[in-house]
Amino acid sequence: MLLHTIKEVREQVKEWKKRGLVVGLVPTMGALHAGHLSLIKKAVERCDRVVVSVFVNPIQFCPGEDLDKYPRTLEADTKMCDDAGVSIVFAPSPNEMYGEGQISSNDFLTYVIPPFFYVNKLCGKSRVGHFDGVCTVVNKLFNIVQPDFAFFGQKDAQQLIIIKKMVKDLNIPVEIVPCPIVREESGLALSSRNKYLSDEDKKEALVLSKILNNINSCYKRGLTDVDALKETAYSFLNEHHELEYLEFMNQDDLEEVTIADNNTRVFIACKVGGVRLIDNILLGE
Ligand code: AMP
């Protein structure tokens, strides 16, 4: 069932809750692929009723980013959700979510601001305000759907860590379920933004997973010094790649580490053909 208004979703959820049904939420920006589908399948397995939100959230895009050209494929998304057993696809307009005129300037909206320590690094460094937009919209979706479980991909590992922190700090009654990264056979992590890549770029984009896998192999052979592990990446890079960051962090609290262990997650962001791609790996996996 495709719904566009908050009121309709609330009414439906209220009825489910009266019957004691367990509700799951999968927040997405649409252009659904097998990565999203893995979250949806997990949600359908675990919950009696599943809501998938499809909303390209304007307030998490920074000036100059791809808000206008972000792929929008609602018809195909709805079909994929229906086939997977989703009860509601919630696809609100920006005005429905934020109220008319509320987001034309930053002056009117109440935001949820995650802690500086978690956002002044990795994607938060170049995408200033991005995680404020993410936390605000996810908090709103939690309030609208009131899910028992919400499903997030490890693909966006910094986002997942920040959402968990928000849920803990704000006592939001939802359990966050992390889901593993889904990749193409080549190793490329699935992303809606892969649609921007030419065939040539797609080959060059394999550099992200190659660097991460190579670092993991070196780690498994006993190399734990982070500077030395970082060094191994550079031979993979060429003029097609614009490396934004390669960082080693404790995966619970995003504290930077100098000696890697099994709780270290390696994060990479790299532009290929002008498209910004991210990936990560937990060492020892
Ligand atoms: P997005 O539509 O990009 O905002 O993603 C919605 C959700 O799907 C987020 O929790 C993402 O982490 C997750 N997701 C996106 N791509 C993948 C992937 N390749 N594997 C696992 N989860 C993913």
Short mmCIF file of C-alpha atoms in Angstrom, two decimals, residues 1-281:
data_model
loop_
_atom_site.label_atom_id
_atom_site.label_comp_id
_atom_site.label_asym_id
_atom_site.label_seq_id
_atom_site.Cartn_x
_atom_site.Cartn_y
_atom_site.Cartn_z
CA MET A 1 0.00 0.00 0.00
CA LEU A 2 1.48 3.34 -1.10
CA LEU A 3 0.71 6.20 1.31
CA HIS A 4 1.76 9.84 1.02
CA THR A 5 0.45 11.42 4.23
CA ILE A 6 1.52 11.19 7.86
CA LYS A 7 -2.11 10.98 8.96
CA GLU A 8 -2.81 7.85 6.90
CA VAL A 9 0.32 6.11 8.21
CA ARG A 10 -0.50 6.99 11.80
CA GLU A 11 -4.06 5.63 11.46
CA GLN A 12 -2.83 2.36 10.00
CA VAL A 13 -0.09 1.92 12.61
CA LYS A 14 -2.53 2.71 15.42
CA GLU A 15 -4.74 -0.11 14.25
CA TRP A 16 -1.77 -2.54 14.12
CA LYS A 17 -0.64 -1.55 17.61
CA LYS A 18 -4.14 -2.14 18.98
CA ARG A 19 -3.82 -5.71 17.72
CA GLY A 20 -0.39 -6.09 19.36
CA LEU A 21 1.47 -6.47 16.04
CA VAL A 22 5.25 -5.90 15.87
CA VAL A 23 6.10 -3.03 13.52
CA GLY A 24 9.37 -2.63 11.54
CA LEU A 25 10.66 0.44 9.72
CA VAL A 26 13.19 0.59 6.88
CA PRO A 27 14.08 4.22 6.11
CA THR A 28 15.36 4.79 2.55
CA MET A 29 15.74 7.47 -0.09
CA GLY A 30 14.37 5.13 -2.76
CA ALA A 31 15.96 3.96 -6.03
CA LEU A 32 15.85 0.62 -4.25
CA HIS A 33 18.39 -2.10 -5.03
CA ALA A 34 19.43 -5.45 -3.56
CA GLY A 35 21.12 -3.68 -0.63
CA HIS A 36 17.84 -2.10 0.44
CA LEU A 37 16.06 -5.37 -0.28
CA SER A 38 18.27 -7.22 2.22
CA LEU A 39 17.11 -4.80 4.95
CA ILE A 40 13.49 -5.17 3.84
CA LYS A 41 13.70 -8.99 3.88
CA LYS A 42 15.18 -8.97 7.36
CA ALA A 43 12.40 -6.63 8.51
CA VAL A 44 9.67 -8.80 6.98
CA GLU A 45 11.16 -11.88 8.68
CA ARG A 46 11.37 -10.22 12.07
CA CYS A 47 8.19 -8.10 12.18
CA ASP A 48 4.45 -8.60 11.64
CA ARG A 49 4.12 -5.39 9.62
CA VAL A 50 6.81 -3.43 7.76
CA VAL A 51 6.85 0.21 6.68
CA VAL A 52 9.44 1.29 4.08
CA SER A 53 9.85 5.04 3.83
CA VAL A 54 10.95 6.44 0.48
CA PHE A 55 11.94 10.07 0.95
CA VAL A 56 14.76 12.02 -0.63
CA ASN A 57 15.34 14.17 2.43
CA PRO A 58 16.27 17.70 1.29
CA ILE A 59 17.77 18.75 4.63
CA GLN A 60 20.49 16.09 4.56
CA PHE A 61 21.89 17.36 1.24
CA CYS A 62 24.53 20.07 1.37
CA PRO A 63 24.66 22.96 -1.11
CA GLY A 64 26.08 21.72 -4.43
CA GLU A 65 25.15 18.06 -3.79
CA ASP A 66 22.90 15.92 -5.99
CA LEU A 67 19.45 16.62 -4.43
CA ASP A 68 17.78 17.49 -7.76
CA LYS A 69 19.33 14.71 -9.80
CA TYR A 70 19.11 12.00 -7.10
CA PRO A 71 17.37 9.01 -8.80
CA ARG A 72 13.63 8.77 -8.12
CA THR A 73 11.96 5.48 -9.11
CA LEU A 74 8.87 5.27 -6.89
CA GLU A 75 6.86 2.94 -9.14
CA ALA A 76 9.62 0.31 -9.29
CA ASP A 77 10.35 0.81 -5.56
CA THR A 78 6.70 0.19 -4.66
CA LYS A 79 6.63 -2.97 -6.77
CA MET A 80 9.79 -4.29 -5.12
CA CYS A 81 8.30 -3.60 -1.68
CA ASP A 82 4.94 -5.20 -2.53
CA ASP A 83 6.69 -8.32 -3.83
CA ALA A 84 8.75 -8.53 -0.64
CA GLY A 85 5.70 -8.40 1.64
CA VAL A 86 5.95 -4.78 2.82
CA SER A 87 2.69 -3.43 4.27
CA ILE A 88 3.20 0.30 3.66
CA VAL A 89 5.46 2.29 1.38
CA PHE A 90 5.44 5.77 2.89
CA ALA A 91 6.46 8.36 0.28
CA PRO A 92 5.74 11.84 1.64
CA SER A 93 6.48 15.11 -0.17
CA PRO A 94 8.95 17.54 1.45
CA ASN A 95 6.00 19.77 2.38
CA GLU A 96 4.18 16.86 4.00
CA MET A 97 7.27 16.06 6.10
CA TYR A 98 8.33 19.56 7.04
CA GLY A 99 5.34 21.84 6.43
CA GLU A 100 5.07 24.43 3.68
CA GLY A 101 8.00 26.87 3.59
CA GLN A 102 9.66 25.41 6.70
CA ILE A 103 12.86 24.32 5.02
CA SER A 104 13.46 27.27 2.74
CA SER A 105 15.70 28.64 5.47
CA ASN A 106 17.25 27.09 8.57
CA ASP A 107 15.39 29.53 10.78
CA PHE A 108 12.13 27.68 11.33
CA LEU A 109 12.78 24.00 11.87
CA THR A 110 13.62 22.12 15.08
CA TYR A 111 16.67 19.96 14.38
CA VAL A 112 18.16 16.93 16.15
CA ILE A 113 21.90 17.61 16.34
CA PRO A 114 24.19 14.62 16.97
CA PRO A 115 27.34 15.14 19.07
CA PHE A 116 30.27 16.99 17.47
CA PHE A 117 32.68 14.13 18.29
CA TYR A 118 30.70 11.82 15.98
CA VAL A 119 30.20 14.25 13.09
CA ASN A 120 33.49 16.14 12.85
CA LYS A 121 35.09 13.23 10.98
CA LEU A 122 34.62 10.92 7.98
CA CYS A 123 31.58 12.00 5.90
CA GLY A 124 30.62 14.71 8.41
CA LYS A 125 33.80 16.65 7.61
CA SER A 126 32.94 17.37 3.98
CA ARG A 127 29.15 17.10 4.36
CA VAL A 128 28.59 19.77 6.99
CA GLY A 129 25.10 19.50 8.50
CA HIS A 130 24.41 16.18 6.75
CA PHE A 131 23.96 14.18 9.95
CA ASP A 132 21.75 16.89 11.49
CA GLY A 133 19.44 16.32 8.52
CA VAL A 134 19.65 12.53 8.87
CA CYS A 135 18.96 12.51 12.62
CA THR A 136 16.10 14.98 12.24
CA VAL A 137 14.33 12.98 9.55
CA VAL A 138 14.94 9.61 11.21
CA ASN A 139 13.61 10.98 14.49
CA LYS A 140 10.51 12.25 12.68
CA LEU A 141 10.02 8.86 11.00
CA PHE A 142 10.34 7.15 14.40
CA ASN A 143 7.66 9.47 15.78
CA ILE A 144 5.35 8.90 12.82
CA VAL A 145 5.71 5.10 12.55
CA GLN A 146 6.64 4.26 16.18
CA PRO A 147 8.41 1.07 15.07
CA ASP A 148 9.55 -1.68 17.43
CA PHE A 149 12.55 -2.34 15.13
CA ALA A 150 14.32 -0.15 12.58
CA PHE A 151 16.76 -1.55 10.03
CA PHE A 152 19.92 0.26 8.86
CA GLY A 153 22.78 -0.85 6.58
CA GLN A 154 26.43 -1.08 7.60
CA LYS A 155 27.12 0.50 4.20
CA ASP A 156 26.56 3.83 5.97
CA ALA A 157 28.42 2.79 9.11
CA GLN A 158 28.94 6.31 10.50
CA GLN A 159 25.20 6.97 10.08
CA LEU A 160 24.37 3.72 11.88
CA ILE A 161 26.64 4.57 14.82
CA ILE A 162 25.14 8.08 15.06
CA ILE A 163 21.56 6.77 14.91
CA LYS A 164 22.32 4.26 17.69
CA LYS A 165 23.77 7.09 19.78
CA MET A 166 20.69 9.27 19.16
CA VAL A 167 18.33 6.44 20.16
CA LYS A 168 20.29 5.85 23.37
CA ASP A 169 20.70 9.52 24.29
CA LEU A 170 17.05 10.42 23.57
CA ASN A 171 15.55 7.20 25.03
CA ILE A 172 13.72 6.41 21.82
CA PRO A 173 11.84 3.10 22.27
CA VAL A 174 13.09 1.33 19.16
CA GLU A 175 15.66 -1.42 18.57
CA ILE A 176 18.16 -0.63 15.82
CA VAL A 177 19.04 -3.67 13.69
CA PRO A 178 22.33 -3.38 11.75
CA CYS A 179 22.46 -5.18 8.39
CA PRO A 180 25.61 -6.26 6.49
CA ILE A 181 26.81 -4.56 3.29
CA VAL A 182 25.50 -6.09 0.06
CA ARG A 183 28.00 -6.05 -2.82
CA GLU A 184 28.11 -6.86 -6.49
CA GLU A 185 30.10 -9.97 -7.30
CA SER A 186 32.95 -7.63 -8.29
CA GLY A 187 33.11 -6.35 -4.71
CA LEU A 188 31.51 -2.96 -5.42
CA ALA A 189 29.13 -2.02 -2.60
CA LEU A 190 25.63 -1.44 -3.96
CA SER A 191 24.50 2.18 -3.86
CA SER A 192 21.78 4.22 -5.54
CA ARG A 193 24.59 6.56 -6.64
CA ASN A 194 26.25 3.76 -8.69
CA LYS A 195 23.69 4.76 -11.36
CA TYR A 196 25.85 7.82 -12.04
CA LEU A 197 28.89 5.67 -12.93
CA SER A 198 29.88 4.89 -16.53
CA ASP A 199 31.08 1.33 -17.26
CA GLU A 200 34.66 2.61 -17.13
CA ASP A 201 34.05 4.40 -13.81
CA LYS A 202 32.49 1.25 -12.40
CA LYS A 203 35.73 -0.65 -12.98
CA GLU A 204 37.71 2.17 -11.38
CA ALA A 205 35.25 2.17 -8.47
CA LEU A 206 36.45 -1.29 -7.46
CA VAL A 207 39.43 0.49 -5.92
CA LEU A 208 37.44 1.07 -2.71
CA SER A 209 36.73 -2.59 -1.95
CA LYS A 210 40.18 -3.62 -3.23
CA ILE A 211 41.92 -1.25 -0.80
CA LEU A 212 39.74 -2.42 2.10
CA ASN A 213 40.20 -6.13 1.31
CA ASN A 214 43.93 -5.70 0.95
CA ILE A 215 44.16 -3.89 4.29
CA ASN A 216 42.14 -6.68 5.90
CA SER A 217 44.44 -9.35 4.42
CA CYS A 218 47.53 -7.51 5.73
CA TYR A 219 45.84 -7.19 9.14
CA LYS A 220 45.01 -10.89 9.19
CA ARG A 221 48.67 -11.64 8.41
CA GLY A 222 49.63 -9.72 11.55
CA LEU A 223 50.11 -6.08 10.51
CA THR A 224 48.36 -3.84 13.06
CA ASP A 225 50.17 -0.49 12.77
CA VAL A 226 47.60 1.85 11.19
CA ASP A 227 50.16 4.04 9.37
CA ALA A 228 51.69 0.94 7.78
CA LEU A 229 48.23 -0.40 6.85
CA LYS A 230 47.32 2.97 5.29
CA GLU A 231 50.52 2.88 3.22
CA THR A 232 49.33 -0.29 1.47
CA ALA A 233 46.44 1.65 -0.12
CA TYR A 234 48.39 4.08 -2.25
CA SER A 235 49.55 1.62 -4.93
CA PHE A 236 45.87 1.05 -5.87
CA LEU A 237 45.15 4.71 -6.61
CA ASN A 238 45.53 6.40 -9.99
CA GLU A 239 44.40 9.63 -11.73
CA HIS A 240 40.76 8.39 -11.83
CA HIS A 241 40.55 8.40 -8.05
CA GLU A 242 40.20 11.34 -5.72
CA LEU A 243 40.66 9.88 -2.22
CA GLU A 244 38.70 11.88 0.38
CA TYR A 245 39.57 9.83 3.44
CA LEU A 246 40.90 6.47 4.63
CA GLU A 247 40.41 6.21 8.37
CA PHE A 248 40.66 3.58 11.08
CA MET A 249 38.18 3.96 13.94
CA ASN A 250 36.84 2.05 16.90
CA GLN A 251 33.49 0.89 15.55
CA ASP A 252 31.56 1.59 18.76
CA ASP A 253 32.40 5.24 19.33
CA LEU A 254 34.35 6.42 16.25
CA GLU A 255 37.50 7.04 18.25
CA GLU A 256 40.51 7.06 15.92
CA VAL A 257 42.96 4.19 16.50
CA THR A 258 46.69 3.87 15.82
CA ILE A 259 46.94 0.11 16.43
CA ALA A 260 44.21 -1.93 14.76
CA ASP A 261 42.25 -4.74 16.41
CA ASN A 262 39.09 -6.76 15.74
CA ASN A 263 36.93 -3.81 16.78
CA THR A 264 38.50 -1.50 14.20
CA ARG A 265 36.43 -0.43 11.21
CA VAL A 266 38.21 0.99 8.19
CA PHE A 267 36.31 3.73 6.37
CA ILE A 268 36.99 4.98 2.86
CA ALA A 269 35.48 7.72 0.69
CA CYS A 270 36.75 8.29 -2.83
CA LYS A 271 35.44 10.17 -5.84
CA VAL A 272 35.44 8.22 -9.09
CA GLY A 273 34.41 10.06 -12.27
CA GLY A 274 33.10 12.85 -10.05
CA VAL A 275 30.85 10.47 -8.08
CA ARG A 276 31.50 10.30 -4.34
CA LEU A 277 31.51 6.67 -3.14
CA ILE A 278 31.91 5.26 0.37
CA ASP A 279 32.69 1.82 1.76
CA ASN A 280 33.97 0.24 4.98
CA ILE A 281 35.09 -3.04 6.50
#
